C-alpha atoms as a printed R data frame, in Angstrom:
    type eleno elety resid chain resno       x       y       z
1   ATOM     1    CA   MET     A     1 166.714 131.598 140.785
2   ATOM     2    CA   ALA     A     2 170.403 132.826 140.364
3   ATOM     3    CA   THR     A     3 170.595 136.092 140.590
4   ATOM     4    CA   LYS     A     4 173.467 138.156 138.868
5   ATOM     5    CA   LYS     A     5 176.891 139.528 140.518
6   ATOM     6    CA   VAL     A     6 177.092 143.437 140.982
7   ATOM     7    CA   LYS     A     7 180.228 144.289 138.903
8   ATOM     8    CA   GLU     A     8 182.195 146.123 142.108
9   ATOM     9    CA   PRO     A     9 183.392 149.420 140.276
10  ATOM    10    CA   THR     A    10 187.237 150.001 139.976
11  ATOM    11    CA   VAL     A    11 188.409 152.392 142.580
12  ATOM    12    CA   PRO     A    12 191.704 153.120 141.571
13  ATOM    13    CA   THR     A    13 194.817 153.691 144.195
14  ATOM    14    CA   ARG     A    14 196.205 157.758 144.965
15  ATOM    15    CA   ALA     A    15 199.555 155.821 143.688
16  ATOM    16    CA   GLU     A    16 197.949 154.151 140.274
17  ATOM    17    CA   ILE     A    17 196.482 157.629 139.325
18  ATOM    18    CA   ILE     A    18 199.425 159.340 139.918
19  ATOM    19    CA   GLU     A    19 201.639 156.453 137.753
20  ATOM    20    CA   GLN     A    20 199.078 156.181 135.186
21  ATOM    21    CA   TYR     A    21 198.999 160.125 134.745
22  ATOM    22    CA   ALA     A    22 202.501 159.885 134.294
23  ATOM    23    CA   ASP     A    23 202.874 156.828 132.008
24  ATOM    24    CA   TYR     A    24 199.743 158.525 130.016
25  ATOM    25    CA   CYS     A    25 202.012 161.654 129.681
26  ATOM    26    CA   LEU     A    26 205.528 160.413 128.628
27  ATOM    27    CA   THR     A    27 203.697 158.091 126.140
28  ATOM    28    CA   HIS     A    28 201.895 160.908 124.385
29  ATOM    29    CA   GLY     A    29 204.009 163.821 124.947
30  ATOM    30    CA   SER     A    30 201.119 166.083 126.369
31  ATOM    31    CA   LYS     A    31 198.642 165.847 129.063
32  ATOM    32    CA   PRO     A    32 194.840 164.062 128.871
33  ATOM    33    CA   ALA     A    33 192.710 166.105 126.565
34  ATOM    34    CA   THR     A    34 189.935 165.461 129.477
35  ATOM    35    CA   VAL     A    35 189.298 163.559 133.439
36  ATOM    36    CA   TYR     A    36 186.581 161.838 131.225
37  ATOM    37    CA   LYS     A    37 188.560 160.535 129.017
38  ATOM    38    CA   PHE     A    38 191.138 159.574 130.678
39  ATOM    39    CA   ALA     A    39 189.359 157.233 133.671
40  ATOM    40    CA   LYS     A    40 187.412 155.466 131.344
41  ATOM    41    CA   ASP     A    41 190.572 154.789 129.463
42  ATOM    42    CA   ASN     A    42 191.827 153.250 132.708
43  ATOM    43    CA   GLY     A    43 188.315 151.262 133.659
44  ATOM    44    CA   TYR     A    44 187.264 153.711 136.503
45  ATOM    45    CA   SER     A    45 185.042 156.551 136.606
46  ATOM    46    CA   GLU     A    46 185.377 160.280 136.462
47  ATOM    47    CA   GLY     A    47 184.075 160.545 140.634
48  ATOM    48    CA   ALA     A    48 186.656 157.886 141.012
49  ATOM    49    CA   PHE     A    49 189.655 159.790 140.170
50  ATOM    50    CA   TYR     A    50 188.550 163.350 141.482
51  ATOM    51    CA   LYS     A    51 187.968 161.372 145.104
52  ATOM    52    CA   HIS     A    52 192.210 162.364 144.881
53  ATOM    53    CA   PHE     A    53 192.662 164.713 142.648
54  ATOM    54    CA   PRO     A    54 190.162 168.088 141.913
55  ATOM    55    CA   SER     A    55 192.225 168.218 138.446
56  ATOM    56    CA   PHE     A    56 195.608 167.446 136.495
57  ATOM    57    CA   GLU     A    57 197.198 170.721 137.901
58  ATOM    58    CA   VAL     A    58 196.322 169.214 141.121
59  ATOM    59    CA   LEU     A    59 198.106 165.667 140.321
60  ATOM    60    CA   GLU     A    60 200.919 166.950 139.187
61  ATOM    61    CA   GLU     A    61 201.778 169.324 142.683
62  ATOM    62    CA   SER     A    62 201.013 166.470 145.096
63  ATOM    63    CA   TYR     A    63 203.925 163.935 142.620
64  ATOM    64    CA   PHE     A    64 206.680 166.509 143.984
65  ATOM    65    CA   VAL     A    65 204.983 166.064 147.464
66  ATOM    66    CA   GLU     A    66 204.127 162.714 147.763
67  ATOM    67    CA   MET     A    67 208.639 162.306 146.137
68  ATOM    68    CA   PHE     A    68 209.128 164.574 149.031
69  ATOM    69    CA   ASN     A    69 207.150 162.472 151.989
70  ATOM    70    CA   HIS     A    70 208.619 159.389 150.503
71  ATOM    71    CA   ALA     A    71 212.140 160.466 151.016
72  ATOM    72    CA   VAL     A    72 211.303 160.945 154.451
73  ATOM    73    CA   GLU     A    73 209.842 157.916 154.702
74  ATOM    74    CA   LEU     A    74 213.054 156.348 153.611
75  ATOM    75    CA   GLN     A    75 215.342 157.987 156.359
76  ATOM    76    CA   GLU     A    76 213.143 157.388 159.341
77  ATOM    77    CA   GLN     A    77 213.416 154.271 158.851
78  ATOM    78    CA   SER     A    78 217.437 153.905 159.017
79  ATOM    79    CA   PRO     A    79 218.576 153.964 162.497
80  ATOM    80    CA   ALA     A    80 221.360 156.377 162.420
81  ATOM    81    CA   TYR     A    81 218.704 159.070 160.962
82  ATOM    82    CA   ALA     A    82 217.116 160.095 164.664
83  ATOM    83    CA   ALA     A    83 220.745 160.713 165.966
84  ATOM    84    CA   TYR     A    84 221.688 163.510 162.780
85  ATOM    85    CA   THR     A    85 221.923 166.929 163.788
86  ATOM    86    CA   GLY     A    86 219.354 169.479 161.448
87  ATOM    87    CA   VAL     A    87 221.683 170.037 159.111
88  ATOM    88    CA   GLU     A    88 222.632 166.332 158.587
89  ATOM    89    CA   LYS     A    89 218.984 165.534 158.394
90  ATOM    90    CA   LEU     A    90 218.413 167.376 155.623
91  ATOM    91    CA   SER     A    91 221.258 166.825 153.763
92  ATOM    92    CA   ALA     A    92 220.261 162.962 154.006
93  ATOM    93    CA   ILE     A    93 216.967 163.999 152.467
94  ATOM    94    CA   TYR     A    94 218.826 166.074 149.462
95  ATOM    95    CA   PHE     A    95 220.132 163.182 148.887
96  ATOM    96    CA   THR     A    96 217.633 160.489 149.164
97  ATOM    97    CA   PHE     A    97 215.001 162.995 147.591
98  ATOM    98    CA   PHE     A    98 217.094 162.987 143.920
99  ATOM    99    CA   GLU     A    99 217.593 159.386 144.223
100 ATOM   100    CA   ILE     A   100 213.859 159.016 143.631
101 ATOM   101    CA   ALA     A   101 213.997 162.060 141.347
102 ATOM   102    CA   THR     A   102 216.381 160.139 139.372
103 ATOM   103    CA   ALA     A   103 214.351 156.770 138.991
104 ATOM   104    CA   ASN     A   104 211.113 159.034 138.031
105 ATOM   105    CA   ARG     A   105 212.830 161.974 136.076
106 ATOM   106    CA   SER     A   106 211.359 161.164 132.353
107 ATOM   107    CA   PHE     A   107 208.472 162.637 134.378
108 ATOM   108    CA   VAL     A   108 209.803 165.013 136.189
109 ATOM   109    CA   VAL     A   109 212.014 167.129 133.933
110 ATOM   110    CA   TYR     A   110 209.107 166.801 131.484
111 ATOM   111    CA   SER     A   111 206.516 168.731 133.840
112 ATOM   112    CA   LEU     A   112 208.884 170.875 134.940
113 ATOM   113    CA   GLY     A   113 210.234 171.578 131.613
114 ATOM   114    CA   GLU     A   114 206.105 172.129 129.340
115 ATOM   115    CA   GLY     A   115 205.869 174.928 127.537
116 ATOM   116    CA   SER     A   116 207.895 177.924 127.461
117 ATOM   117    CA   ASN     A   117 205.828 178.804 131.322
118 ATOM   118    CA   ALA     A   118 209.092 178.957 133.639
119 ATOM   119    CA   LEU     A   119 207.056 180.456 136.576
120 ATOM   120    CA   LYS     A   120 203.854 178.388 135.596
121 ATOM   121    CA   ASN     A   121 205.572 175.135 136.014
122 ATOM   122    CA   LEU     A   122 207.682 176.559 139.268
123 ATOM   123    CA   MET     A   123 204.159 176.802 140.709
124 ATOM   124    CA   LYS     A   124 203.775 173.140 140.360
125 ATOM   125    CA   LEU     A   125 206.656 173.388 143.535
126 ATOM   126    CA   ARG     A   126 203.809 175.482 145.762
127 ATOM   127    CA   GLU     A   127 202.856 172.334 147.497
128 ATOM   128    CA   LEU     A   128 206.085 170.661 148.135
129 ATOM   129    CA   ARG     A   129 207.335 174.312 149.109
130 ATOM   130    CA   LYS     A   130 204.860 174.127 151.885
131 ATOM   131    CA   VAL     A   131 205.744 170.724 153.271
132 ATOM   132    CA   PHE     A   132 209.486 170.974 152.575
133 ATOM   133    CA   THR     A   133 209.731 174.455 154.658
134 ATOM   134    CA   GLU     A   134 207.582 172.469 157.397
135 ATOM   135    CA   TYR     A   135 210.133 169.468 157.495
136 ATOM   136    CA   ALA     A   136 212.999 172.544 157.692
137 ATOM   137    CA   ALA     A   137 211.133 174.543 160.538
138 ATOM   138    CA   ALA     A   138 211.519 171.115 162.343
139 ATOM   139    CA   VAL     A   139 214.916 169.682 162.059
140 ATOM   140    CA   LEU     A   140 216.908 173.239 161.850
141 ATOM   141    CA   GLU     A   141 218.319 173.756 164.918
142 ATOM   142    CA   ASN     A   142 218.728 178.160 165.766
143 ATOM   143    CA   PRO     A   143 221.965 179.106 165.514
144 ATOM   144    CA   VAL     A   144 222.125 181.617 168.387
145 ATOM   145    CA   ASP     A   145 219.556 181.610 171.441
146 ATOM   146    CA   LEU     A   146 218.021 184.773 171.493
147 ATOM   147    CA   LYS     A   147 215.329 184.407 173.989
148 ATOM   148    CA   HIS     A   148 212.677 186.533 172.358
149 ATOM   149    CA   PRO     A   149 209.721 184.519 170.648
150 ATOM   150    CA   ARG     A   150 209.325 187.320 168.368
151 ATOM   151    CA   ALA     A   151 212.996 187.336 167.781
152 ATOM   152    CA   GLU     A   152 213.493 183.186 167.383
153 ATOM   153    CA   LYS     A   153 210.547 182.933 165.178
154 ATOM   154    CA   ILE     A   154 211.736 185.595 162.817
155 ATOM   155    CA   GLN     A   155 215.407 183.549 162.706
156 ATOM   156    CA   LYS     A   156 213.417 180.241 161.974
157 ATOM   157    CA   GLU     A   157 211.685 181.628 159.305
158 ATOM   158    CA   ALA     A   158 214.981 183.029 157.486
159 ATOM   159    CA   LEU     A   159 216.411 179.436 158.073
160 ATOM   160    CA   LYS     A   160 213.832 177.301 156.482
161 ATOM   161    CA   GLU     A   161 213.139 180.422 153.767
162 ATOM   162    CA   GLY     A   162 217.261 179.720 153.617
163 ATOM   163    CA   ALA     A   163 217.192 175.670 153.265
164 ATOM   164    CA   TRP     A   164 214.271 176.149 150.259
165 ATOM   165    CA   VAL     A   165 216.418 178.417 147.739
166 ATOM   166    CA   GLN     A   166 218.596 175.761 148.615
167 ATOM   167    CA   PHE     A   167 216.526 172.889 147.550
168 ATOM   168    CA   LEU     A   168 215.721 175.156 144.600
169 ATOM   169    CA   SER     A   169 219.663 175.477 143.640
170 ATOM   170    CA   ILE     A   170 219.939 171.872 144.029
171 ATOM   171    CA   PHE     A   171 216.929 170.811 142.066
172 ATOM   172    CA   LYS     A   172 217.799 173.817 139.208
173 ATOM   173    CA   PHE     A   173 221.573 171.733 139.333
174 ATOM   174    CA   TRP     A   174 220.313 168.396 138.789
175 ATOM   175    CA   MET     A   175 217.649 169.203 135.905
176 ATOM   176    CA   GLY     A   176 221.000 170.711 133.807
177 ATOM   177    CA   ASP     A   177 223.140 167.750 135.451
178 ATOM   178    CA   THR     A   178 224.473 165.628 132.133
179 ATOM   179    CA   SER     A   179 227.025 163.828 134.318
180 ATOM   180    CA   ALA     A   180 227.197 159.802 135.368
181 ATOM   181    CA   SER     A   181 224.174 158.781 137.822
182 ATOM   182    CA   PHE     A   182 224.415 162.385 138.730
183 ATOM   183    CA   GLU     A   183 227.813 162.605 140.074
184 ATOM   184    CA   LYS     A   184 227.976 165.632 140.191
185 ATOM   185    CA   THR     A   185 224.414 167.056 141.726
186 ATOM   186    CA   ASP     A   186 225.974 164.642 144.404
187 ATOM   187    CA   VAL     A   187 229.244 166.773 144.693
188 ATOM   188    CA   PHE     A   188 226.858 170.008 144.295
189 ATOM   189    CA   ILE     A   189 224.713 168.648 147.077
190 ATOM   190    CA   GLU     A   190 227.511 167.838 149.445
191 ATOM   191    CA   LYS     A   191 229.031 171.148 148.747
192 ATOM   192    CA   SER     A   192 226.577 173.534 149.142
193 ATOM   193    CA   VAL     A   193 224.967 171.656 152.460
194 ATOM   194    CA   LYS     A   194 228.882 172.438 153.940
195 ATOM   195    CA   ALA     A   195 228.828 175.889 152.966
196 ATOM   196    CA   SER     A   196 225.027 176.754 154.280
197 ATOM   197    CA   ASN     A   197 226.174 174.930 157.687
198 ATOM   198    CA   ASP     A   198 229.237 177.239 158.196
199 ATOM   199    CA   LEU     A   199 227.953 180.532 156.940
200 ATOM   200    CA   VAL     A   200 224.410 179.832 159.607
201 ATOM   201    CA   TYR     A   201 226.779 178.089 162.561
202 ATOM   202    CA   ASN     A   202 230.104 178.384 161.930
203 ATOM   203    CA   SER     A   203 233.033 180.355 159.801
204 ATOM   204    CA   PRO     A   204 232.182 179.920 156.632
205 ATOM   205    CA   ILE     A   205 234.854 181.253 154.222
206 ATOM   206    CA   ASN     A   206 236.121 178.433 153.141
207 ATOM   207    CA   SER     A   207 233.681 176.670 152.222
208 ATOM   208    CA   LEU     A   208 231.811 179.692 150.095
209 ATOM   209    CA   VAL     A   209 235.131 179.618 148.266
210 ATOM   210    CA   ASP     A   210 234.598 176.017 147.691
211 ATOM   211    CA   LEU     A   211 231.236 176.175 146.459
212 ATOM   212    CA   GLY     A   212 232.144 179.108 144.438
213 ATOM   213    CA   LYS     A   213 235.047 177.682 142.153
214 ATOM   214    CA   PHE     A   214 232.830 174.568 141.554
215 ATOM   215    CA   LEU     A   215 230.029 176.991 140.499
216 ATOM   216    CA   TRP     A   216 231.872 178.168 138.076
217 ATOM   217    CA   LYS     A   217 234.012 175.756 136.922
218 ATOM   218    CA   GLU     A   218 230.660 173.932 136.084
219 ATOM   219    CA   LYS     A   219 229.487 177.296 134.585
220 ATOM   220    CA   PHE     A   220 226.589 177.690 136.302
221 ATOM   221    CA   THR     A   221 224.217 180.124 137.717
222 ATOM   222    CA   VAL     A   222 222.465 179.964 140.981
């Protein structure tokens, strides 16, 4: 007697759900009404969605973390990366992250520009902030050997928080960049990194003036 084969339930990957969600938002101009309907329309159960994300909000936060982790993975595959200084590593991550962001610009701009609540949208970067500051703390060298654990910790905190502010300023610039291939964002990254490097590790005056001239020309306020 022949037996019927039981159809195995579809189990989507984390990346597949993120891609489906981004496509839905961009196609419809709004979020899915419910997790249940979103999952059903994509051929799997609500439970399959919840295996990866507890909500759409957490999914969006994870989206930015995934981009950053991918940028780090790509750089770590480069033979030259290991020999970079901390500032050079951070600079390389900036360029790679915003290349990835540009490839996904429609959804990034949609997500961070949704509605009129700028603070709520900024909260979508809170998980990214965690992984970014952990990375910055790991790669950036303390400029001064203070020989005191507490002072060294304070110095490290200042470095990673300063890097996060810099990253946000680049993000803001990129969001408003209308130049071809977002080439002005590349210039901003170069000047911003040089200025911050000189401010922390070298003589800052020339780099800060150069960055100031660029920002004045672009009518951008950090």
